[in-house]
Each structure stands twice: as structure tokens, then as C-alpha cells.
């Protein structure tokens, strides 16, 4: 209300930009929403989520951008793996998912991978890989994966948007994710960082 009264904009975002969306209709297989907004879990690596966000650098008129594709564990909010790419193609989305799943410990409980209905998540190659590794695929409604939104929002606020080069932006993203995983404490984790909490509970 006060910002509106004095015609102020947030320095982190400025003018609101169009949100990147990978939804292109039903191009492959869509899956039921198995999580159904049940984003909490007491078990590490049981519920994994992924999404893609667009990050910009350089002059706003040029619209130079990169794409961040993280895989997040809903148990603690830990970023298990991620990729940073020039284009939001299938390999940049699939690579961190594959990396995350292949390094998970073996377990007896059921695992879930949740995303929106983006075209890359409907890809048969990804579907087969998840099935082969005994992971149940889950999808929210199109262009929406709300469980990841808080992480992306926090990232963009903390790193800002004043980057001259792609290298500066990438280094800032990598450094912040490392800090977020290892040192940024959360009240709901008992004052621990995501990795500290996982190690304490595991």
C-alpha cells in the first residue's frame, strides 16, 4: 500500500516481466497429481520436485538470459542437483534429474518426482527413466509447480538483477545455491541449513 502510494518499485525486480513457461499442450504423457499439494515429508529424498526459471543479465533491451533447472528435495529444501543453460531444452532439464536420481541411496519406500506439465516433463525418455528407477511421476496443473516458487523467489531477491555479463550471473547463482544448501538456516529445520538438517536426521 505504501509503495503504491509513493509509486515505488522493488529494486530486485523492477517492472514485472513475463514468466517463462515450458507448457506447449499435451505433447506426451501427462501424469496425475500424486502429491496434491502435500509438499511436506519426514523422509529424505522421498519427494523430489523440479522446475525451470529464467534469469536475465546485461542490458534489459537485449534480453540476454540463462535458465536454471534445479532438483529440490521437499524434505529439507535442499537442491540436490541443477543445471544452468543458455536454452531451456530437454537435455538441460533431464541432466540434473538424472544426476540426482542416480546418486540417491537405495530405499524401500516409494519415491515421487513432481513437476508442472512442461513439455520436457512429458518426454518419453524422462518418463521411462523415472519408471526404470521405480519413481512415481506426478504433475501439477499446467505451467504451475508452486512448491518451487518460494525457492526461485528467494534466489532472485538475494542475487538481484544487476549483472553485466553471463559469467557474473552464473557465478552468483552457483555461490548462492552453495550458501543456501550449506549455511542458510531455516526456522522450520530447527535453525539448521538443508544439508545440516538432512545429515542430522539421516
Tab-separated table of C-alpha atoms in Angstrom:
chain	number	residue	atom	x	y	z
A	1	UNK	CA	0.000	0.000	0.000
A	2	UNK	CA	2.785	2.413	0.955
A	3	UNK	CA	4.843	1.509	-2.120
A	4	UNK	CA	1.825	2.112	-4.340
A	5	UNK	CA	1.147	5.454	-2.655
A	6	UNK	CA	4.674	6.727	-3.384
A	7	UNK	CA	4.974	4.997	-6.781
A	8	UNK	CA	7.848	2.754	-5.681
A	9	UNK	CA	9.050	-0.490	-7.293
A	10	UNK	CA	11.113	-3.300	-5.788
A	11	UNK	CA	14.803	-2.957	-6.710
A	12	UNK	CA	15.024	-6.737	-7.081
A	13	UNK	CA	12.517	-6.921	-9.897
A	14	UNK	CA	11.505	-3.507	-11.200
A	15	UNK	CA	8.897	-3.835	-13.907
A	16	UNK	CA	7.132	-7.189	-13.881
A	17	UNK	CA	8.307	-9.487	-16.689
A	18	UNK	CA	6.594	-12.328	-18.476
A	19	UNK	CA	7.224	-15.578	-16.624
A	20	UNK	CA	8.918	-18.334	-18.595
A	21	UNK	CA	6.618	-21.268	-19.318
A	22	UNK	CA	7.546	-24.571	-20.949
A	23	UNK	CA	3.923	-25.659	-21.383
A	24	UNK	CA	3.086	-26.483	-25.007
A	25	UNK	CA	-0.036	-28.556	-24.587
A	26	UNK	CA	-0.295	-32.315	-24.362
A	27	UNK	CA	2.743	-33.356	-26.454
A	28	UNK	CA	3.457	-36.533	-24.489
A	29	UNK	CA	2.114	-38.241	-21.404
A	30	UNK	CA	0.658	-36.246	-18.550
A	31	UNK	CA	0.511	-37.772	-15.065
A	32	UNK	CA	-1.874	-37.438	-12.143
A	33	UNK	CA	-1.071	-35.029	-9.338
A	34	UNK	CA	0.080	-37.626	-6.812
A	35	UNK	CA	1.312	-35.083	-4.263
A	36	UNK	CA	-1.843	-32.959	-4.413
A	37	UNK	CA	-0.110	-30.116	-2.531
A	38	UNK	CA	1.235	-32.470	0.155
A	39	UNK	CA	4.686	-30.928	-0.086
A	40	UNK	CA	5.895	-31.952	3.371
A	41	UNK	CA	7.594	-35.257	4.136
A	42	UNK	CA	9.577	-36.596	7.128
A	43	UNK	CA	11.700	-38.782	4.834
A	44	UNK	CA	14.792	-37.537	2.949
A	45	UNK	CA	14.706	-37.976	-0.843
A	46	UNK	CA	11.108	-39.215	-0.895
A	47	UNK	CA	9.580	-36.285	-2.790
A	48	UNK	CA	11.677	-34.556	-5.446
A	49	UNK	CA	10.479	-31.550	-7.440
A	50	UNK	CA	11.870	-29.685	-10.410
A	51	UNK	CA	11.109	-26.624	-12.476
A	52	UNK	CA	12.829	-24.112	-14.758
A	53	UNK	CA	13.257	-20.394	-14.232
A	54	UNK	CA	14.631	-17.674	-16.463
A	55	UNK	CA	17.376	-15.309	-15.249
A	56	UNK	CA	18.422	-12.176	-17.152
A	57	UNK	CA	21.654	-10.226	-17.471
A	58	UNK	CA	23.099	-7.347	-19.493
A	59	UNK	CA	21.013	-4.528	-20.914
A	60	UNK	CA	17.286	-5.055	-20.481
A	61	UNK	CA	16.630	-4.101	-24.099
A	62	UNK	CA	18.780	-7.004	-25.338
A	63	UNK	CA	17.003	-9.571	-23.127
A	64	UNK	CA	20.005	-11.847	-22.627
A	65	UNK	CA	19.106	-14.765	-20.394
A	66	UNK	CA	20.050	-18.123	-18.918
A	67	UNK	CA	17.892	-20.908	-17.489
A	68	UNK	CA	18.223	-22.590	-14.096
A	69	UNK	CA	16.916	-26.148	-13.692
A	70	UNK	CA	17.173	-27.385	-10.073
A	71	UNK	CA	16.022	-30.616	-8.438
A	72	UNK	CA	14.809	-29.924	-4.906
A	73	UNK	CA	14.158	-32.358	-2.047
A	74	UNK	CA	10.948	-31.395	-0.244
A	75	UNK	CA	12.221	-32.974	2.976
A	76	UNK	CA	14.601	-30.098	3.699
A	77	UNK	CA	14.502	-27.859	0.636
A	78	UNK	CA	17.982	-29.000	-0.378
A	79	UNK	CA	18.987	-28.502	-4.001
A	80	UNK	CA	20.303	-31.960	-4.901
A	81	UNK	CA	21.468	-31.035	-8.376
A	82	UNK	CA	20.941	-28.361	-11.009
A	83	UNK	CA	21.949	-27.197	-14.467
A	84	UNK	CA	22.423	-23.730	-15.918
A	85	UNK	CA	21.914	-23.470	-19.655
A	86	UNK	CA	21.609	-20.979	-22.486
A	87	UNK	CA	18.426	-22.599	-23.751
A	88	UNK	CA	15.569	-24.417	-21.955
A	89	UNK	CA	15.994	-27.625	-23.942
A	90	UNK	CA	15.307	-31.203	-22.873
A	91	UNK	CA	18.920	-32.133	-22.032
A	92	UNK	CA	19.324	-29.194	-19.651
A	93	UNK	CA	16.177	-30.342	-17.805
A	94	UNK	CA	16.913	-34.072	-17.901
A	95	UNK	CA	20.586	-33.859	-16.887
A	96	UNK	CA	20.102	-32.673	-13.253
A	97	UNK	CA	17.156	-35.059	-12.780
A	98	UNK	CA	19.281	-37.991	-13.901
A	99	UNK	CA	22.208	-36.844	-11.747
A	100	UNK	CA	20.015	-36.505	-8.665
A	101	UNK	CA	18.279	-39.849	-9.025
A	102	UNK	CA	21.389	-41.877	-9.790
A	103	UNK	CA	23.085	-40.728	-6.585
A	104	UNK	CA	20.107	-41.377	-4.289
A	105	UNK	CA	20.558	-44.114	-1.679
A	106	UNK	CA	18.583	-47.299	-2.191
A	107	UNK	CA	15.417	-47.484	-0.171
A	108	UNK	CA	12.277	-49.498	0.424
A	109	UNK	CA	9.803	-46.583	0.416
A	110	UNK	CA	8.003	-45.124	-2.583
A	111	UNK	CA	9.567	-42.081	-4.236
A	112	UNK	CA	7.908	-39.310	-6.232
A	113	UNK	CA	9.106	-36.854	-8.849
A	114	UNK	CA	6.822	-33.837	-9.174
A	115	UNK	CA	6.751	-31.082	-11.805
A	116	UNK	CA	4.374	-28.967	-13.834
A	117	UNK	CA	3.111	-30.159	-17.218
A	118	UNK	CA	6.008	-28.632	-19.155
A	119	UNK	CA	6.864	-30.243	-22.475
A	120	UNK	CA	10.165	-31.666	-21.198
A	121	UNK	CA	8.483	-33.477	-18.304
A	122	UNK	CA	6.125	-35.166	-20.762
A	123	UNK	CA	9.094	-36.530	-22.731
A	124	UNK	CA	9.105	-40.334	-23.111
A	125	UNK	CA	12.814	-40.585	-22.341
A	126	UNK	CA	12.312	-38.957	-18.943
A	127	UNK	CA	9.158	-40.991	-18.286
A	128	UNK	CA	10.986	-44.264	-18.983
A	129	UNK	CA	13.983	-43.263	-16.871
A	130	UNK	CA	11.820	-42.498	-13.839
A	131	UNK	CA	9.861	-45.715	-14.247
A	132	UNK	CA	13.079	-47.740	-14.584
A	133	UNK	CA	14.286	-46.281	-11.286
A	134	UNK	CA	10.958	-47.019	-9.551
A	135	UNK	CA	9.970	-43.387	-9.149
A	136	UNK	CA	6.331	-42.336	-9.489
A	137	UNK	CA	5.845	-39.286	-11.682
A	138	UNK	CA	3.439	-36.567	-10.562
A	139	UNK	CA	2.301	-33.332	-12.234
A	140	UNK	CA	0.502	-30.232	-11.076
A	141	UNK	CA	-1.668	-28.193	-13.414
A	142	UNK	CA	-0.072	-26.634	-16.477
A	143	UNK	CA	2.723	-24.076	-16.021
A	144	UNK	CA	2.481	-24.282	-12.238
A	145	UNK	CA	4.757	-26.003	-9.770
A	146	UNK	CA	4.074	-23.922	-6.680
A	147	UNK	CA	6.392	-25.894	-4.402
A	148	UNK	CA	9.416	-24.477	-6.255
A	149	UNK	CA	8.169	-20.900	-6.391
A	150	UNK	CA	9.454	-19.900	-2.940
A	151	UNK	CA	12.996	-21.042	-3.798
A	152	UNK	CA	13.046	-19.170	-7.112
A	153	UNK	CA	11.555	-16.066	-5.485
A	154	UNK	CA	14.143	-16.124	-2.724
A	155	UNK	CA	17.007	-16.685	-5.188
A	156	UNK	CA	16.021	-13.740	-7.368
A	157	UNK	CA	15.659	-11.422	-4.387
A	158	UNK	CA	19.032	-12.384	-2.893
A	159	UNK	CA	21.129	-12.196	-6.063
A	160	UNK	CA	19.300	-9.202	-7.557
A	161	UNK	CA	19.185	-8.440	-11.258
A	162	UNK	CA	22.121	-6.112	-11.839
A	163	UNK	CA	24.524	-8.338	-13.803
A	164	UNK	CA	26.538	-7.095	-16.758
A	165	UNK	CA	27.735	-10.469	-18.013
A	166	UNK	CA	26.553	-14.063	-18.105
A	167	UNK	CA	29.628	-15.171	-16.131
A	168	UNK	CA	28.791	-12.805	-13.255
A	169	UNK	CA	25.237	-14.110	-13.093
A	170	UNK	CA	26.234	-17.791	-13.243
A	171	UNK	CA	28.864	-17.354	-10.511
A	172	UNK	CA	26.342	-15.562	-8.316
A	173	UNK	CA	23.753	-18.327	-8.787
A	174	UNK	CA	26.280	-21.092	-8.030
A	175	UNK	CA	27.613	-19.313	-4.945
A	176	UNK	CA	24.143	-18.612	-3.591
A	177	UNK	CA	22.949	-22.206	-4.078
A	178	UNK	CA	26.052	-23.435	-2.216
A	179	UNK	CA	25.327	-20.967	0.598
A	180	UNK	CA	21.617	-21.894	0.615
A	181	UNK	CA	22.338	-25.625	0.909
A	182	UNK	CA	25.118	-25.457	3.470
A	183	UNK	CA	24.704	-22.338	5.591
A	184	UNK	CA	21.300	-20.663	5.241
A	185	UNK	CA	19.366	-21.699	8.326
A	186	UNK	CA	15.607	-22.270	8.371
A	187	UNK	CA	13.318	-21.965	11.369
A	188	UNK	CA	11.274	-24.989	10.310
A	189	UNK	CA	14.503	-27.034	10.216
A	190	UNK	CA	15.321	-26.151	13.789
A	191	UNK	CA	17.859	-23.499	12.875
A	192	UNK	CA	19.755	-25.820	10.524
A	193	UNK	CA	20.617	-25.478	6.857
A	194	UNK	CA	19.121	-28.049	4.445
A	195	UNK	CA	22.251	-30.219	4.339
A	196	UNK	CA	22.874	-29.923	8.090
A	197	UNK	CA	19.305	-30.999	8.768
A	198	UNK	CA	19.461	-33.967	6.407
A	199	UNK	CA	22.700	-35.207	7.966
A	200	UNK	CA	21.269	-34.776	11.447
A	201	UNK	CA	18.115	-36.749	10.692
A	202	UNK	CA	19.586	-39.379	8.352
